[in-house]
Amino acid sequence: MAETNSSDSHKRNFSHGVTVDSKDADFMEAIRAAVDYRGDVTIELLDQKKKKLEGFLFNSTEEVIDIFPKDSPRKESILVNELNRIIFSGEDQAAGKGWDDWVKKREQIKTQSSRLSEAHT
Amino acid sequence: MGVPISQMWTVASYVLKQKFRSNHRYPLVLMLEPLFRCNLSCAGCGKIQYPDHILKRRLSPDECFKAVDECGAPMVSIPGGEPLLHPEMKEIVEGLVERKKYIYLCTNAILLKSKIDLFKPSKYLTFSVHMDGLETEHDEAVCREGVYKKAIEGIQEALKRGFRVTTNTTLFENAKPARVREFFDEMMRLGVEGMMVSPGYSYPKAPDQDNFLERSKTYALFRKILHHGKKSWRFNQSPLFMEYLAGDRHFECTPWGNPTYNIFGWQKPCYLLQEGYSASFEEMMATTNWDHYGQASGNPSCANCMVHCGHEPSAVDYTFGSWNGFLSTVKATVLGLRVSAPESNKLPLLPKRKRFIEAGDDSVSEDLKKVAHG
Ligand code: SF4
Ligand code: SF4
């Protein structure tokens, strides 16, 4: 479900499904979050005649973003002031695979195996 | 130590050349990541979580050669993903050997035995096999049973055919020193040229000044492992870096020592952090704000980091940058590594951490939490 309203009072969590408008106060923050995001994003341009672009956004400055479009071998650089909206459209491939998740998983496996060995003795 | 004389000579003369030119920021090992795809999915690895179309992309041999020539480092490490999945790895390795680069092809070795015919033994080529411990620990770390056995088969085949083989091991807080020592014995029995070890990369969300505790844990772990280390153990890394891991000396990070190039470009500032990309090596060196990195910078992302890719080049620089460094290296090489006892209170003197001020950068980069090893 798309979330389009930004609020100054709390920081938005830029996760799967979130849409950020270029007029939103946290638009630049959203771009930085999109660079960190391990899923595809959809970029809508202000120029309605140009298609919107879906791909992996991997680099940004205040002026330009670099994206690998899903269906093209070449990277594209787009001016930030040409962007209309950014949508966190693709699934985050890193979700649930972070350090903390790993530590938790290892602990679970250990507890399970010690329970099993206790049960066998 | 396990590094051959010819390689030591190449590295020494390269570093001295940089010193004579007063070049303080020079690359030592290029981290060339030709693809992110892997045939394993180790929990905690932050290198492979990308959408499928990114995992399908790879650097061409020409792109690899251009990066290597641009950078000029005498050594090239090829991590990944799994480099042996790259269909043109043979060409890439041949091109680098032709350029007389010392290559460390980092592999989980699942495909090593089946792909070994693609390669010719050379003093320039080393298979650096990912081994996170003995069978139980390794298979647990890579989340698949049987991988340890497969890797051992690969190592044995490569050694039989005359290849240089080393191991690379990432150790985490839960490592058991006695088991790690057994693992070292086992690798030596197998006959690998040398071993590389590094602490893993774990980052609490918002580390503060208490991070020293984290460092002390690393010191304690490596003291337990390396104190009274066996003469038979050979390491393929700087002895001063190992003294650093055991808290017997301190090095600040020199992230430019291991620059990283991959399908996105030249990664800023290091192998672990992804804070932007440049189109050329020169641009990356010139536009990265190096003062923002390393523990003394106060950057929370660097507070607990002691990984080899940031700190081993610092140790090598110290070896060739001062008589003290040189003599300490010679001493450790000739007499063997001597690190403080686990019960010792000795701690290195760390430079005071600066207050890290960067607008909008008060939390740890998400990538740090994703990357454990890779
Ligand atoms: S301290 Fe670690 S995270 Fe920071 S720049 Fe150096 S290698 Fe990278
Ligand atoms: S740690 Fe290495 S072997 Fe494991 S998934 Fe990552 S790249 Fe592959």
Short mmCIF file of C-alpha atoms and ligand atoms in Angstrom, two decimals:
data_model
loop_
_atom_site.label_atom_id
_atom_site.label_comp_id
_atom_site.label_asym_id
_atom_site.label_seq_id
_atom_site.Cartn_x
_atom_site.Cartn_y
_atom_site.Cartn_z
CA MET A 1 0.00 0.00 0.00
CA ALA A 2 1.44 3.39 -0.96
CA GLU A 3 2.06 5.91 1.76
CA THR A 4 2.12 9.41 0.35
CA ASN A 5 1.90 11.84 3.23
CA SER A 6 5.04 13.07 4.81
CA SER A 7 5.12 14.59 8.23
CA ASP A 8 7.68 16.94 9.70
CA SER A 9 7.03 15.64 13.19
CA HIS A 10 8.32 12.13 12.66
CA LYS A 11 10.82 10.49 10.37
CA ARG A 12 9.35 8.29 7.70
CA ASN A 13 10.47 4.73 7.32
CA PHE A 14 11.31 4.39 3.64
CA SER A 15 10.32 0.81 3.15
CA HIS A 16 8.62 -1.32 0.53
CA GLY A 17 5.52 0.39 -0.86
CA VAL A 18 6.32 3.95 0.25
CA THR A 19 5.91 6.77 -2.28
CA VAL A 20 7.68 10.09 -1.84
CA ASP A 21 6.75 13.21 -3.78
CA SER A 22 9.44 15.67 -4.88
CA LYS A 23 7.48 18.37 -3.01
CA ASP A 24 7.78 16.45 0.26
CA ALA A 25 10.19 17.93 2.77
CA ASP A 26 12.03 14.64 3.12
CA PHE A 27 12.50 14.02 -0.60
CA MET A 28 16.30 14.27 -0.48
CA GLU A 29 16.33 11.99 2.53
CA ALA A 30 14.21 9.53 0.55
CA ILE A 31 16.75 9.58 -2.26
CA ARG A 32 19.54 8.76 0.19
CA ALA A 33 17.39 5.99 1.66
CA ALA A 34 16.75 4.66 -1.85
CA VAL A 35 20.51 4.36 -2.38
CA ASP A 36 20.72 2.24 0.79
CA TYR A 37 17.60 0.27 -0.17
CA ARG A 38 18.35 -3.21 -1.55
CA GLY A 39 15.33 -3.36 -3.78
CA ASP A 40 14.19 -1.65 -6.98
CA VAL A 41 12.53 1.74 -6.98
CA THR A 42 10.27 3.37 -9.55
CA ILE A 43 11.14 6.88 -10.63
CA GLU A 44 8.43 9.13 -12.08
CA LEU A 45 9.70 12.09 -14.04
CA LEU A 46 8.15 15.57 -14.13
CA ASP A 47 8.11 15.40 -17.91
CA GLN A 48 4.95 13.35 -18.42
CA LYS A 49 5.99 12.42 -21.94
CA LYS A 50 8.97 10.47 -20.65
CA LYS A 51 8.29 6.99 -19.34
CA LYS A 52 8.69 6.20 -15.70
CA LEU A 53 11.69 4.10 -14.87
CA GLU A 54 12.03 1.08 -12.63
CA GLY A 55 15.44 -0.02 -11.48
CA PHE A 56 18.13 -0.11 -8.83
CA LEU A 57 19.18 3.30 -7.58
CA PHE A 58 22.79 3.00 -6.42
CA ASN A 59 24.27 6.47 -6.30
CA SER A 60 23.17 10.03 -5.72
CA THR A 61 24.43 13.55 -5.23
CA GLU A 62 22.42 16.70 -4.53
CA GLU A 63 22.00 17.08 -8.30
CA VAL A 64 22.00 13.64 -9.94
CA ILE A 65 20.91 10.07 -9.31
CA ASP A 66 22.40 6.98 -10.97
CA ILE A 67 20.14 4.05 -11.66
CA PHE A 68 20.45 0.64 -13.36
CA PRO A 69 17.08 0.25 -15.12
CA LYS A 70 15.57 -3.20 -14.75
CA ASP A 71 15.39 -3.79 -18.49
CA SER A 72 18.59 -2.17 -19.75
CA PRO A 73 22.28 -3.01 -19.43
CA ARG A 74 23.29 0.66 -19.21
CA LYS A 75 23.16 2.89 -16.20
CA GLU A 76 21.20 6.12 -16.49
CA SER A 77 21.92 9.40 -14.76
CA ILE A 78 18.93 11.64 -14.08
CA LEU A 79 18.86 15.17 -12.70
CA VAL A 80 17.20 15.39 -9.30
CA ASN A 81 15.15 18.39 -10.41
CA GLU A 82 13.60 16.27 -13.17
CA LEU A 83 12.11 13.84 -10.65
CA ASN A 84 8.46 13.91 -9.70
CA ARG A 85 8.10 10.92 -7.39
CA ILE A 86 10.06 8.02 -6.10
CA ILE A 87 8.33 4.79 -5.16
CA PHE A 88 9.98 2.02 -3.14
CA SER A 89 8.36 -0.48 -5.47
CA GLY A 90 10.59 -3.57 -5.33
CA GLU A 91 10.96 -5.89 -2.39
CA ASP A 92 13.87 -5.14 -0.07
CA GLN A 93 16.25 -8.05 -0.68
CA ALA A 94 18.07 -7.40 2.58
CA ALA A 95 14.98 -7.42 4.79
CA GLY A 96 15.35 -9.98 7.53
CA LYS A 97 18.93 -10.72 6.51
CA GLY A 98 20.76 -8.18 8.66
CA TRP A 99 23.29 -8.70 11.37
CA ASP A 100 20.74 -8.70 14.18
CA ASP A 101 18.61 -11.25 12.33
CA TRP A 102 21.60 -13.47 11.91
CA VAL A 103 22.52 -13.31 15.59
CA LYS A 104 18.91 -14.13 16.51
CA LYS A 105 18.79 -17.03 14.04
CA ARG A 106 22.04 -18.51 15.36
CA GLU A 107 20.77 -18.27 18.92
CA GLN A 108 17.54 -20.01 17.93
CA ILE A 109 19.43 -22.85 16.21
CA LYS A 110 21.67 -23.28 19.26
CA THR A 111 18.74 -23.37 21.69
CA GLN A 112 16.92 -25.86 19.48
CA SER A 113 19.91 -28.18 19.16
CA SER A 114 20.70 -28.07 22.87
CA ARG A 115 17.03 -28.89 23.61
CA LEU A 116 17.26 -31.81 21.16
CA SER A 117 20.41 -33.17 22.71
CA GLU A 118 18.90 -32.82 26.21
CA ALA A 119 15.87 -34.74 25.00
CA HIS A 120 18.11 -37.54 23.72
CA THR A 121 20.04 -37.93 26.97
CA MET B 1 55.04 -16.14 7.38
CA GLY B 2 53.42 -17.54 4.28
CA VAL B 3 54.02 -14.78 1.73
CA PRO B 4 56.61 -15.69 -0.95
CA ILE B 5 59.75 -13.55 -1.24
CA SER B 6 58.96 -12.36 -4.80
CA GLN B 7 55.59 -11.01 -3.65
CA MET B 8 57.12 -9.38 -0.58
CA TRP B 9 59.73 -7.75 -2.80
CA THR B 10 57.10 -6.45 -5.22
CA VAL B 11 55.04 -4.99 -2.39
CA ALA B 12 58.07 -3.54 -0.58
CA SER B 13 59.43 -1.81 -3.67
CA TYR B 14 55.97 -0.49 -4.58
CA VAL B 15 55.39 0.96 -1.10
CA LEU B 16 58.89 2.47 -0.97
CA LYS B 17 58.28 4.07 -4.37
CA GLN B 18 55.13 5.70 -3.00
CA LYS B 19 57.10 6.90 0.05
CA PHE B 20 59.81 8.46 -2.13
CA ARG B 21 57.12 10.23 -4.13
CA SER B 22 55.55 11.45 -0.85
CA ASN B 23 52.32 9.81 -1.92
CA HIS B 24 50.62 9.26 1.43
CA ARG B 25 47.41 7.81 0.07
CA TYR B 26 48.15 4.92 -2.22
CA PRO B 27 46.24 1.73 -3.06
CA LEU B 28 47.81 -1.54 -1.98
CA VAL B 29 45.18 -4.16 -2.84
CA LEU B 30 42.42 -3.52 -5.35
CA MET B 31 39.18 -5.19 -4.29
CA LEU B 32 37.73 -6.14 -7.65
CA GLU B 33 34.15 -7.38 -7.37
CA PRO B 34 33.21 -8.64 -10.83
CA LEU B 35 29.75 -9.85 -9.79
CA PHE B 36 27.53 -10.14 -6.73
CA ARG B 37 25.92 -13.46 -7.56
CA CYS B 38 26.84 -16.34 -5.29
CA ASN B 39 26.01 -20.04 -5.00
CA LEU B 40 25.73 -19.72 -1.24
CA SER B 41 23.59 -17.49 0.87
CA CYS B 42 25.54 -17.13 4.08
CA ALA B 43 23.53 -15.56 6.85
CA GLY B 44 24.89 -12.17 7.62
CA CYS B 45 26.59 -11.69 4.23
CA GLY B 46 25.76 -8.26 2.88
CA LYS B 47 27.17 -8.69 -0.59
CA ILE B 48 24.46 -10.64 -2.31
CA GLN B 49 21.14 -9.06 -1.39
CA TYR B 50 20.25 -7.36 -4.64
CA PRO B 51 17.39 -7.62 -7.12
CA ASP B 52 17.90 -10.34 -9.70
CA HIS B 53 18.79 -8.00 -12.58
CA ILE B 54 21.69 -6.64 -10.49
CA LEU B 55 22.88 -10.15 -9.63
CA LYS B 56 22.89 -10.96 -13.36
CA ARG B 57 25.22 -8.05 -14.17
CA ARG B 58 28.96 -8.51 -14.16
CA LEU B 59 32.12 -6.68 -15.10
CA SER B 60 33.62 -7.65 -18.44
CA PRO B 61 37.31 -8.60 -18.61
CA ASP B 62 38.04 -5.22 -20.27
CA GLU B 63 36.29 -3.34 -17.46
CA CYS B 64 38.37 -5.31 -14.95
CA PHE B 65 41.63 -4.55 -16.77
CA LYS B 66 40.79 -0.87 -17.05
CA ALA B 67 40.15 -0.70 -13.29
CA VAL B 68 43.36 -2.56 -12.50
CA ASP B 69 45.43 -0.32 -14.77
CA GLU B 70 43.80 2.84 -13.43
CA CYS B 71 44.40 1.87 -9.83
CA GLY B 72 47.95 0.54 -10.18
CA ALA B 73 47.93 -1.54 -6.95
CA PRO B 74 50.35 -4.50 -7.05
CA MET B 75 47.78 -6.91 -5.62
CA VAL B 76 44.22 -7.64 -6.72
CA SER B 77 41.73 -9.42 -4.55
CA ILE B 78 38.71 -10.83 -6.38
CA PRO B 79 35.85 -11.31 -3.95
CA GLY B 80 32.20 -11.38 -4.89
CA GLY B 81 29.71 -12.97 -4.94
CA GLU B 82 31.42 -16.10 -6.08
CA PRO B 83 34.03 -15.26 -8.74
CA LEU B 84 34.02 -18.81 -10.13
CA LEU B 85 30.44 -18.21 -11.33
CA HIS B 86 31.75 -15.52 -13.69
CA PRO B 87 31.84 -17.06 -17.17
CA GLU B 88 34.94 -15.05 -18.13
CA MET B 89 36.97 -15.57 -14.96
CA LYS B 90 39.63 -17.45 -16.91
CA GLU B 91 40.20 -14.44 -19.19
CA ILE B 92 40.19 -12.05 -16.23
CA VAL B 93 42.80 -14.09 -14.35
CA GLU B 94 44.97 -14.49 -17.46
CA GLY B 95 44.88 -10.76 -18.12
CA LEU B 96 45.89 -9.98 -14.55
CA VAL B 97 48.70 -12.54 -14.57
CA GLU B 98 49.94 -10.95 -17.79
CA ARG B 99 50.01 -7.64 -15.91
CA LYS B 100 52.05 -9.31 -13.15
CA LYS B 101 49.46 -8.61 -10.49
CA TYR B 102 49.34 -10.84 -7.42
CA ILE B 103 45.78 -12.13 -7.47
CA TYR B 104 43.79 -13.48 -4.54
CA LEU B 105 40.75 -15.18 -6.03
CA CYS B 106 38.40 -15.44 -3.06
CA THR B 107 36.14 -18.44 -3.41
CA ASN B 108 33.91 -20.60 -1.28
CA ALA B 109 35.51 -23.45 -3.29
CA ILE B 110 32.25 -25.24 -4.08
CA LEU B 111 33.17 -25.04 -7.77
CA LEU B 112 36.93 -25.12 -7.38
CA LYS B 113 37.43 -28.77 -8.27
CA SER B 114 35.16 -28.67 -11.30
CA LYS B 115 36.59 -25.41 -12.68
CA ILE B 116 40.26 -25.88 -11.87
CA ASP B 117 41.15 -26.90 -15.43
CA LEU B 118 40.42 -23.33 -16.50
CA PHE B 119 43.48 -22.06 -14.64
CA LYS B 120 47.23 -22.55 -14.79
CA PRO B 121 49.36 -22.53 -11.63
CA SER B 122 51.33 -19.30 -11.34
CA LYS B 123 53.12 -17.45 -8.58
CA TYR B 124 50.70 -14.61 -9.32
CA LEU B 125 47.53 -16.61 -8.69
CA THR B 126 46.31 -17.68 -5.24
CA PHE B 127 43.00 -19.30 -4.44
CA SER B 128 41.92 -17.73 -1.19
CA VAL B 129 39.33 -20.12 0.19
CA HIS B 130 36.61 -18.90 2.50
CA MET B 131 36.80 -21.12 5.60
CA ASP B 132 35.11 -19.90 8.74
CA GLY B 133 36.35 -22.71 10.96
CA LEU B 134 36.15 -26.47 11.32
CA GLU B 135 33.27 -28.40 9.75
CA THR B 136 30.54 -27.57 12.29
CA GLU B 137 31.39 -23.87 12.52
CA HIS B 138 31.94 -23.45 8.78
CA ASP B 139 28.76 -25.20 7.68
CA GLU B 140 26.83 -23.23 10.25
CA ALA B 141 28.30 -19.92 9.06
CA VAL B 142 27.52 -20.65 5.41
CA CYS B 143 24.10 -22.11 6.25
CA ARG B 144 24.59 -25.31 4.33
CA GLU B 145 25.80 -28.73 5.32
CA GLY B 146 28.55 -30.33 3.29
CA VAL B 147 30.22 -27.08 2.18
CA TYR B 148 33.25 -27.64 4.43
CA LYS B 149 33.89 -31.07 2.89
CA LYS B 150 33.48 -29.65 -0.62
CA ALA B 151 35.91 -26.82 0.16
CA ILE B 152 38.47 -29.28 1.53
CA GLU B 153 38.21 -31.31 -1.69
CA GLY B 154 38.75 -28.15 -3.70
CA ILE B 155 41.77 -27.16 -1.63
CA GLN B 156 43.32 -30.61 -1.95
CA GLU B 157 42.83 -30.65 -5.72
CA ALA B 158 44.32 -27.16 -6.12
CA LEU B 159 47.32 -28.05 -3.95
CA LYS B 160 47.85 -31.29 -5.85
CA ARG B 161 48.02 -29.33 -9.08
CA GLY B 162 50.57 -26.89 -7.73
CA PHE B 163 48.38 -23.84 -7.14
CA ARG B 164 48.97 -21.39 -4.34
CA VAL B 165 46.16 -21.79 -1.81
CA THR B 166 45.40 -19.72 1.28
CA THR B 167 42.37 -19.57 3.53
CA ASN B 168 40.43 -16.52 4.67
CA THR B 169 38.52 -16.67 7.90
CA THR B 170 36.13 -14.20 9.44
CA LEU B 171 35.77 -14.52 13.18
CA PHE B 172 32.83 -13.31 15.20
CA GLU B 173 32.24 -12.81 18.86
CA ASN B 174 30.98 -16.35 19.31
CA ALA B 175 34.22 -17.91 18.00
CA LYS B 176 35.74 -20.47 20.36
CA PRO B 177 39.49 -19.86 20.62
CA ALA B 178 40.35 -23.53 21.18
CA ARG B 179 38.37 -24.54 18.08
CA VAL B 180 40.02 -21.80 16.02
CA ARG B 181 43.44 -23.07 17.10
CA GLU B 182 42.41 -26.59 16.06
CA PHE B 183 41.23 -25.16 12.75
CA PHE B 184 44.64 -23.52 12.19
CA ASP B 185 46.32 -26.88 12.86
CA GLU B 186 43.99 -28.55 10.40
CA MET B 187 44.69 -26.02 7.65
CA MET B 188 48.41 -26.43 8.16
CA ARG B 189 48.03 -30.20 7.95
CA LEU B 190 46.24 -29.73 4.65
CA GLY B 191 49.27 -27.82 3.41
CA VAL B 192 47.86 -24.40 2.57
CA GLU B 193 50.44 -21.68 2.04
CA GLY B 194 49.06 -19.41 4.72
CA MET B 195 45.94 -18.23 6.50
CA MET B 196 44.23 -14.87 6.73
CA VAL B 197 41.98 -13.92 9.61
CA SER B 198 39.87 -10.89 10.26
CA PRO B 199 37.22 -9.99 12.77
CA GLY B 200 33.72 -9.77 11.36
CA TYR B 201 31.89 -6.59 11.01
CA SER B 202 29.07 -6.12 13.49
CA TYR B 203 27.53 -2.81 14.17
CA PRO B 204 25.10 -1.82 16.86
CA LYS B 205 22.60 0.68 15.54
CA ALA B 206 23.96 3.67 17.33
CA PRO B 207 27.33 2.97 18.83
CA ASP B 208 28.60 5.52 21.27
CA GLN B 209 31.81 6.04 23.19
CA ASP B 210 31.34 2.64 24.83
CA ASN B 211 32.51 1.09 21.59
CA PHE B 212 35.88 0.48 23.23
CA LEU B 213 34.23 -2.46 24.91
CA GLU B 214 33.65 -3.95 21.48
CA ARG B 215 37.30 -3.48 20.64
CA SER B 216 38.32 -5.08 23.91
CA LYS B 217 36.28 -8.13 22.94
CA THR B 218 38.21 -8.38 19.70
CA TYR B 219 41.51 -7.99 21.56
CA ALA B 220 40.49 -10.66 24.07
CA LEU B 221 39.44 -13.09 21.35
CA PHE B 222 42.63 -12.72 19.33
CA ARG B 223 44.84 -12.92 22.43
CA LYS B 224 43.21 -16.19 23.35
CA ILE B 225 43.74 -17.49 19.82
CA LEU B 226 47.21 -16.18 19.12
CA HIS B 227 48.95 -16.18 22.50
CA HIS B 228 51.50 -19.01 22.47
CA GLY B 229 50.64 -19.49 18.82
CA LYS B 230 52.25 -22.49 17.23
CA LYS B 231 55.43 -22.15 15.19
CA SER B 232 53.80 -24.30 12.52
CA TRP B 233 51.05 -21.74 11.82
CA ARG B 234 51.69 -19.66 8.74
CA PHE B 235 49.73 -16.49 8.08
CA ASN B 236 49.45 -14.77 4.76
CA GLN B 237 49.15 -11.33 6.28
CA SER B 238 51.16 -8.71 8.09
CA PRO B 239 52.25 -9.82 11.60
CA LEU B 240 51.76 -6.24 12.76
CA PHE B 241 48.11 -6.41 11.71
CA MET B 242 47.75 -9.49 13.89
CA GLU B 243 49.36 -7.66 16.81
CA TYR B 244 46.79 -4.94 16.16
CA LEU B 245 43.97 -7.48 16.37
CA ALA B 246 45.33 -8.66 19.70
CA GLY B 247 45.46 -5.09 21.01
CA ASP B 248 49.24 -4.90 21.17
CA ARG B 249 49.38 -1.90 18.88
CA HIS B 250 46.98 0.46 17.19
CA PHE B 251 46.54 1.46 13.57
CA GLU B 252 44.12 3.98 12.19
CA CYS B 253 42.19 2.91 9.12
CA THR B 254 43.61 3.71 5.68
CA PRO B 255 40.57 2.89 3.55
CA TRP B 256 42.28 4.04 0.33
CA GLY B 257 44.68 1.09 0.79
CA ASN B 258 41.99 -1.36 -0.41
CA PRO B 259 39.89 0.53 -2.96
CA THR B 260 36.84 -1.29 -4.28
CA TYR B 261 35.58 -1.46 -7.84
CA ASN B 262 32.39 -3.19 -8.92
CA ILE B 263 29.49 -2.90 -11.37
CA PHE B 264 28.47 0.41 -9.74
CA GLY B 265 31.91 2.05 -10.11
CA TRP B 266 34.59 3.03 -7.57
CA GLN B 267 33.05 2.65 -4.15
CA LYS B 268 33.49 5.32 -1.49
CA PRO B 269 35.18 5.08 0.96
CA CYS B 270 35.94 1.38 1.48
CA TYR B 271 34.95 -2.20 0.84
CA LEU B 272 32.32 -2.16 3.60
CA LEU B 273 30.61 1.20 3.35
CA GLN B 274 28.72 2.27 0.27
CA GLU B 275 28.67 6.03 0.46
CA GLY B 276 28.66 6.80 -3.21
CA TYR B 277 30.43 5.80 -6.39
CA SER B 278 32.84 7.54 -8.75
CA ALA B 279 33.41 6.92 -12.41
CA SER B 280 37.20 6.91 -12.07
CA PHE B 281 39.75 5.92 -9.44
CA GLU B 282 41.24 9.40 -9.52
CA GLU B 283 37.85 11.01 -8.91
CA MET B 284 37.13 8.62 -6.02
CA MET B 285 40.48 9.45 -4.38
CA ALA B 286 39.99 13.19 -4.89
CA THR B 287 36.34 13.48 -3.84
CA THR B 288 36.18 11.20 -0.79
CA ASN B 289 36.34 13.07 2.49
CA TRP B 290 38.89 10.73 4.09
CA ASP B 291 38.80 12.63 7.40
CA HIS B 292 35.32 11.18 7.95
CA TYR B 293 36.57 7.62 8.36
CA GLY B 294 38.51 5.52 10.84
CA GLN B 295 37.91 5.25 14.58
CA ALA B 296 39.53 8.61 15.42
CA SER B 297 37.15 10.41 13.07
CA GLY B 298 34.32 9.74 15.50
CA ASN B 299 32.25 8.31 12.65
CA PRO B 300 29.92 5.79 14.32
CA SER B 301 30.19 3.55 11.26
CA CYS B 302 33.91 3.10 11.94
CA ALA B 303 33.84 2.96 15.74
CA ASN B 304 34.17 -0.81 16.09
CA CYS B 305 35.67 -1.67 12.76
CA MET B 306 38.96 -3.56 12.87
CA VAL B 307 38.65 -5.42 9.58
CA HIS B 308 41.65 -6.26 7.46
CA CYS B 309 40.57 -4.24 4.43
CA GLY B 310 40.93 -0.96 6.31
CA HIS B 311 43.76 -1.78 8.66
CA GLU B 312 46.14 -4.20 7.02
CA PRO B 313 47.34 -1.56 4.54
CA SER B 314 48.03 0.65 7.59
CA ALA B 315 50.22 -2.11 9.05
CA VAL B 316 52.09 -2.53 5.76
CA ASP B 317 52.55 1.23 5.48
CA TYR B 318 54.00 1.28 9.01
CA THR B 319 56.40 -1.56 8.12
CA PHE B 320 57.89 0.37 5.25
CA GLY B 321 57.40 3.84 6.65
CA SER B 322 59.57 3.61 9.74
CA TRP B 323 62.55 1.72 11.14
CA ASN B 324 60.45 0.74 14.13
CA GLY B 325 57.80 -0.75 11.87
CA PHE B 326 60.38 -2.54 9.76
CA LEU B 327 62.25 -4.00 12.73
CA SER B 328 59.02 -5.09 14.43
CA THR B 329 57.97 -6.89 11.26
CA VAL B 330 61.34 -8.59 10.88
CA LYS B 331 61.28 -9.60 14.55
CA ALA B 332 57.78 -11.08 14.31
CA THR B 333 58.67 -12.85 11.07
CA VAL B 334 61.88 -14.37 12.38
CA LEU B 335 60.94 -15.11 15.98
CA GLY B 336 57.24 -15.74 15.46
CA LEU B 337 54.22 -13.78 16.55
CA ARG B 338 54.16 -12.82 20.24
CA VAL B 339 50.98 -11.32 21.53
CA SER B 340 49.96 -10.42 25.05
CA ALA B 341 48.44 -13.04 27.31
CA PRO B 342 44.63 -12.99 27.55
CA GLU B 343 44.84 -11.94 31.20
CA SER B 344 47.13 -8.99 30.42
CA ASN B 345 45.74 -5.51 31.06
CA LYS B 346 47.86 -3.98 28.34
CA LEU B 347 45.81 -1.90 25.91
CA PRO B 348 46.95 0.22 23.00
CA LEU B 349 46.76 3.96 23.20
CA LEU B 350 44.02 5.11 20.83
CA PRO B 351 43.91 8.61 19.41
CA LYS B 352 41.07 10.58 20.95
CA ARG B 353 37.92 10.26 18.88
CA LYS B 354 36.70 13.48 17.33
CA ARG B 355 33.10 14.52 17.57
CA PHE B 356 31.61 13.40 14.32
CA ILE B 357 29.41 16.04 12.83
CA GLU B 358 27.68 15.49 9.57
CA ALA B 359 24.23 16.77 8.82
CA GLY B 360 21.75 13.96 8.56
CA ASP B 361 24.34 11.36 9.44
CA ASP B 362 23.70 10.58 13.06
CA SER B 363 22.98 6.93 12.58
CA VAL B 364 24.86 4.01 11.19
CA SER B 365 24.48 3.35 7.50
CA GLU B 366 22.00 0.58 6.80
CA ASP B 367 24.66 -1.21 4.78
CA LEU B 368 26.80 -1.74 7.81
CA LYS B 369 24.17 -3.80 9.42
CA LYS B 370 23.82 -5.90 6.32
CA VAL B 371 27.50 -6.62 5.89
CA ALA B 372 28.97 -9.25 8.10
CA HIS B 373 31.40 -10.76 5.71
CA GLY B 374 31.57 -11.27 2.03
S1 SF4 C 1 37.12 1.90 9.72
FE1 SF4 C 1 36.14 0.18 8.63
S2 SF4 C 1 34.14 0.98 7.97
FE2 SF4 C 1 35.44 2.75 8.49
S3 SF4 C 1 36.41 3.35 6.56
FE3 SF4 C 1 37.80 1.95 7.59
S4 SF4 C 1 37.31 -0.06 6.73
FE4 SF4 C 1 35.59 1.29 6.27
S1 SF4 C 2 29.98 -14.69 2.38
FE1 SF4 C 2 30.93 -15.16 0.42
S2 SF4 C 2 30.29 -17.27 0.01
FE2 SF4 C 2 28.90 -16.47 1.56
S3 SF4 C 2 27.14 -15.66 0.43
FE3 SF4 C 2 28.57 -13.97 0.77
S4 SF4 C 2 29.81 -13.93 -1.09
FE4 SF4 C 2 28.81 -15.93 -1.02
#
